[in-house]
Short mmCIF file of C-alpha atoms in Angstrom, two decimals:
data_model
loop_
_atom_site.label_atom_id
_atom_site.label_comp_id
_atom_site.label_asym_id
_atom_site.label_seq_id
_atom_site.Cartn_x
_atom_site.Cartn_y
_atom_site.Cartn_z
CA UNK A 155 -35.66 29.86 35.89
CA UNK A 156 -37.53 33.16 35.15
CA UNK A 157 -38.74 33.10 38.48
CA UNK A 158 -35.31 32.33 40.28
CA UNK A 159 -33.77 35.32 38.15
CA UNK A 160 -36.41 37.89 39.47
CA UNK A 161 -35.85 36.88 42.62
CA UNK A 162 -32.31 37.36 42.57
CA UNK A 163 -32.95 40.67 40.64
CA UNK A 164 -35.29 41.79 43.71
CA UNK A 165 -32.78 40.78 46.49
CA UNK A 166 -30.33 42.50 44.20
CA UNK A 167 -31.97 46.08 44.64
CA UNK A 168 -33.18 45.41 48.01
CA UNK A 169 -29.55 45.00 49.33
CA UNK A 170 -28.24 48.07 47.43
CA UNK A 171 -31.60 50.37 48.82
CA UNK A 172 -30.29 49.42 52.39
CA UNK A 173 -27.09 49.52 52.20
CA UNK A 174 -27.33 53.22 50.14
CA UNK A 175 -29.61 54.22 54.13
CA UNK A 176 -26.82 53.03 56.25
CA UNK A 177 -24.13 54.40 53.38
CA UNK A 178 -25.69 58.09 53.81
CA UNK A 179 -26.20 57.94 57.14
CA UNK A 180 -22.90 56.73 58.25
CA UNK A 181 -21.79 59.78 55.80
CA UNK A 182 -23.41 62.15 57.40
CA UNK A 183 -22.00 61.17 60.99
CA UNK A 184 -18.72 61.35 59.43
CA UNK A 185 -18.98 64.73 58.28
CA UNK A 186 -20.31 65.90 61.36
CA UNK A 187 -17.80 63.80 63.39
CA UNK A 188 -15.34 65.63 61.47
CA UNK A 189 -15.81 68.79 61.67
CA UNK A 190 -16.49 68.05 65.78
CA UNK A 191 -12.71 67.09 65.75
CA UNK A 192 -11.16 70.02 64.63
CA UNK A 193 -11.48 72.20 67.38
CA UNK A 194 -10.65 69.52 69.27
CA UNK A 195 -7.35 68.44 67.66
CA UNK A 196 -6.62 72.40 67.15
CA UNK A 197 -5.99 71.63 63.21
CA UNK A 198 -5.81 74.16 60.47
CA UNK A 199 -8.66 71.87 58.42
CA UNK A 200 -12.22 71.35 58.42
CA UNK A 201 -13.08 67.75 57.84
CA UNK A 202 -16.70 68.24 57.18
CA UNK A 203 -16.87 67.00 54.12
CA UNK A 204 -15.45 63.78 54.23
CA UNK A 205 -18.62 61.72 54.31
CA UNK A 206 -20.04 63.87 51.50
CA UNK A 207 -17.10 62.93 49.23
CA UNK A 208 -17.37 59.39 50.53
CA UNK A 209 -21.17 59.18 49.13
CA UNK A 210 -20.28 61.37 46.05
CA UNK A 211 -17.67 58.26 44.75
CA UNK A 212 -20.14 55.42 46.45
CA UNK A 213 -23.17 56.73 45.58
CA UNK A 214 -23.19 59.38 42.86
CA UNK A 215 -23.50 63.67 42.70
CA UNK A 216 -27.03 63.82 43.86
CA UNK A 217 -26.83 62.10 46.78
CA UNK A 218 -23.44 63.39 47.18
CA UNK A 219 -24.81 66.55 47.44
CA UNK A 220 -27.93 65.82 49.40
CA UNK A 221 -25.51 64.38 52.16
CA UNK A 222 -23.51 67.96 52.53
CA UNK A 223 -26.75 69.87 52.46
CA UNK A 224 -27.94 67.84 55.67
CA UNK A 225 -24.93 67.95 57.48
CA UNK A 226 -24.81 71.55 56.98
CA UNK A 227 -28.80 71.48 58.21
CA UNK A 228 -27.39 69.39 60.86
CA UNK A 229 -24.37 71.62 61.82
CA UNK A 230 -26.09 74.84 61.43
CA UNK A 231 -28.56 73.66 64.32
CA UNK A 232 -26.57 71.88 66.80
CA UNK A 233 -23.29 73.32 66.45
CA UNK A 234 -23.18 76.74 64.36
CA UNK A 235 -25.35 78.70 62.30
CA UNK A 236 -22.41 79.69 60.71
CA UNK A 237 -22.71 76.33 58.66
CA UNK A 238 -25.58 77.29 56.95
CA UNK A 239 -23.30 79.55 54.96
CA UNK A 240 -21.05 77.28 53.71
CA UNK A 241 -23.67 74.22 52.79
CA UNK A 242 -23.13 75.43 48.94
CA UNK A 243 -19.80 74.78 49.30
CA UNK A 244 -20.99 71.13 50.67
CA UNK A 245 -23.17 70.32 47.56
CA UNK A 246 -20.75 71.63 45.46
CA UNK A 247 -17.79 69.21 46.83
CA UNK A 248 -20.56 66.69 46.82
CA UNK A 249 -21.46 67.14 42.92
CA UNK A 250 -18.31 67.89 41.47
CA UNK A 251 -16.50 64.60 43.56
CA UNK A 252 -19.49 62.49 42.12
CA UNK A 253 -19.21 63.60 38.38
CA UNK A 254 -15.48 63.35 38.44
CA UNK A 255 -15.60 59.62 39.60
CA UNK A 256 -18.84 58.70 37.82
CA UNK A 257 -16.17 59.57 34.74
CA UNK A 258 -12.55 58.69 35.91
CA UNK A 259 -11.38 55.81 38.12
CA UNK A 260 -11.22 55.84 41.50
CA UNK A 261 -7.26 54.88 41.89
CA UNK A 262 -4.06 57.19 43.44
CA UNK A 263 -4.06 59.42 40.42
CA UNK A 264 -7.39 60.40 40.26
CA UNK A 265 -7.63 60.69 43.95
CA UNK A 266 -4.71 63.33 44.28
CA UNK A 267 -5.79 65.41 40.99
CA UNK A 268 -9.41 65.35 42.33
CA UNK A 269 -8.14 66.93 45.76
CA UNK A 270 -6.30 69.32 44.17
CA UNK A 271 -9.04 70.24 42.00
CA UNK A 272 -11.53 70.34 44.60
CA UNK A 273 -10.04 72.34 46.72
CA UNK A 274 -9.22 75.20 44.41
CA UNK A 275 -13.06 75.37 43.94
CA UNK A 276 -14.15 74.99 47.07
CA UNK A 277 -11.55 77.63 48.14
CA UNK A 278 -12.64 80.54 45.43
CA UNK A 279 -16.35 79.74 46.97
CA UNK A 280 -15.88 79.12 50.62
CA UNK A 281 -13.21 81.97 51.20
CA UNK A 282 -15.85 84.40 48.86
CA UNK A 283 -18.55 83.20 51.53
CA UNK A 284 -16.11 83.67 54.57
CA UNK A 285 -14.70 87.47 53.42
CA UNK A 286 -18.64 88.76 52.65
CA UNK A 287 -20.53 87.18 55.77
CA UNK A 288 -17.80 87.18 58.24
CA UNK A 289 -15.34 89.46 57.24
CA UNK A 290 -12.58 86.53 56.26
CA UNK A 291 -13.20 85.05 60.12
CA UNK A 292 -13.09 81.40 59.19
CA UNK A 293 -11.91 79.71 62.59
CA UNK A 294 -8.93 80.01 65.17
CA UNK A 295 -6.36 78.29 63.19
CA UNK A 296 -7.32 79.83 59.74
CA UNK A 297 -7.82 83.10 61.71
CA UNK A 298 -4.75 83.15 62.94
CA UNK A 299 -2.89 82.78 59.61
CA UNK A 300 -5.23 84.93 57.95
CA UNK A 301 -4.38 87.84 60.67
CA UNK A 302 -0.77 87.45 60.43
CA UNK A 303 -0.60 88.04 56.67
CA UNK A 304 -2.77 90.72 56.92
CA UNK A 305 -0.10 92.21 59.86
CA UNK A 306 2.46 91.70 57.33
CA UNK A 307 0.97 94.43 55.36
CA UNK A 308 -1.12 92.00 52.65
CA UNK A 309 -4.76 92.74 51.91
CA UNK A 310 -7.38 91.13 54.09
CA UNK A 311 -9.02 89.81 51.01
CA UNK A 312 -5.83 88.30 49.39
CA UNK A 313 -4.82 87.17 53.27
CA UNK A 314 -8.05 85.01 53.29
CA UNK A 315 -7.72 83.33 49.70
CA UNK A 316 -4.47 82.44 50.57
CA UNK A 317 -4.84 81.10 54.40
CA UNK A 318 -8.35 79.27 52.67
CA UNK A 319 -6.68 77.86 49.90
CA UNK A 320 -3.76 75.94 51.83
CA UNK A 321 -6.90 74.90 55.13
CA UNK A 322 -8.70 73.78 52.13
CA UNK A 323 -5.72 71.95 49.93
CA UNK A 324 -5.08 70.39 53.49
CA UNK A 325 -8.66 69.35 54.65
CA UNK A 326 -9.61 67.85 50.93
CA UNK A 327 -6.18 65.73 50.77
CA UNK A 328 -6.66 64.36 54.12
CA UNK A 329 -10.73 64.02 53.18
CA UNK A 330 -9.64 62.15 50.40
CA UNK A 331 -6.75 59.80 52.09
CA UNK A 332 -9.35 58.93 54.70
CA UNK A 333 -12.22 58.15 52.04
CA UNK A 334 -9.10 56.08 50.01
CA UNK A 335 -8.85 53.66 53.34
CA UNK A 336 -12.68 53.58 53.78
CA UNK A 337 -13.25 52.44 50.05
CA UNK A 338 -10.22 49.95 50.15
CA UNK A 339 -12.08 48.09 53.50
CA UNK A 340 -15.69 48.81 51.77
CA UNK A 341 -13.87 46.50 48.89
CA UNK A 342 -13.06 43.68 51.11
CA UNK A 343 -16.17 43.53 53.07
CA UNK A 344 -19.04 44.98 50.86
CA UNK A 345 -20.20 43.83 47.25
CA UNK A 346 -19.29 47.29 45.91
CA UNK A 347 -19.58 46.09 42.25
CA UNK A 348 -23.52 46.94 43.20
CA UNK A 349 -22.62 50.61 43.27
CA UNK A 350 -20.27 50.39 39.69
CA UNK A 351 -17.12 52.14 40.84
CA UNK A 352 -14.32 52.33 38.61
CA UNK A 353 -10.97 51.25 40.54
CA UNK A 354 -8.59 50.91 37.47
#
């Protein structure tokens, strides 16, 4: 009986350490599919940290974090070095997502006062990073909004909180309606009582 118990216990923790590789792998794709998209859908988003918020609720903060510091990695090679930047704002989404759902449920209420919350941080961080490296040039959409406020006679500074918080209210309510679908298939297909998240 002993015997038959370990060896359920063993298969146990073998199935979660593979399916946490193919978890953080597929998360990093996503992030990097993501933020591929925008330019080509012309959106006012990013979309690059989908996958890290997916991981962050699957997975926990750590590797939450770990999987927006290599897609930055990732991005900052192959795409844009401009992404090495912003990879604080990455582990950041990635730690504060985990601890907020290692906590709270992960249900409709949560979801939407996690975005919210999110995004204000990431916002205060990413636009901070955006006006001191770049001089508030975030991308051609954000750009664009940013430049006409500042045409309207606001301050470039103020012009790039504001056009960053609304791309980034935007981006982490769509990041989190996308993760929402992904977790609701993940919970007819996958045994996600092995990673202990919290629907009700």
């Amino acid at each position: 009986m002993d015997e038959k118990m370990n060896e359920l216990k063993v298969d146990r923790e073998d199935y979660k350490k593979v399916m946490y590789r193919y978890l953080i792998l597929l998360s990093i794709g996503i992030n990097i599919v993501g933020a591929q998209a925008v330019p080509i859908l012309n959106f006012p988003a990013f979309l690059d940290a989908v996958g890290t918020i997916f991981s962050a609720v699957v997975m926990g903060p750590i590797i939450g974090a770990g999987v927006g510091l290599v897609t930055n990695i990732a991005l900052g090679f192959l795409v844009d070095p401009g992404y090495f930047y912003f990879a604080g704002v990455n582990i950041l989404i990635g730690v504060t997502t985990g601890y907020i759902f290692k906590e709270h449920p992960f249900n409709l209420k949560s979801v939407f006062v996690a975005s919210i919350f999110i995004s204000v941080i990431a916002s205060i961080v990413g636009n901070t990073i955006s006006y001191m490296a770049f001089g508030g040039v975030a991308g051609e959409q954000l750009d664009r909004i940013t430049f006409l406020l500042v045409e309207r006679g606001i301050d470039l500074f103020v012009s790039v909180n504001i056009s960053g918080f609304f791309a980034n209210l935007l981006d982490k309510v769509l990041s989190f309606v996308i993760v929402f679908c992904i977790m609701v298939l993940i919970d007819r297909n996958l045994k996600v009582n092995e990673f202990n998240i919290r629907w009700k």
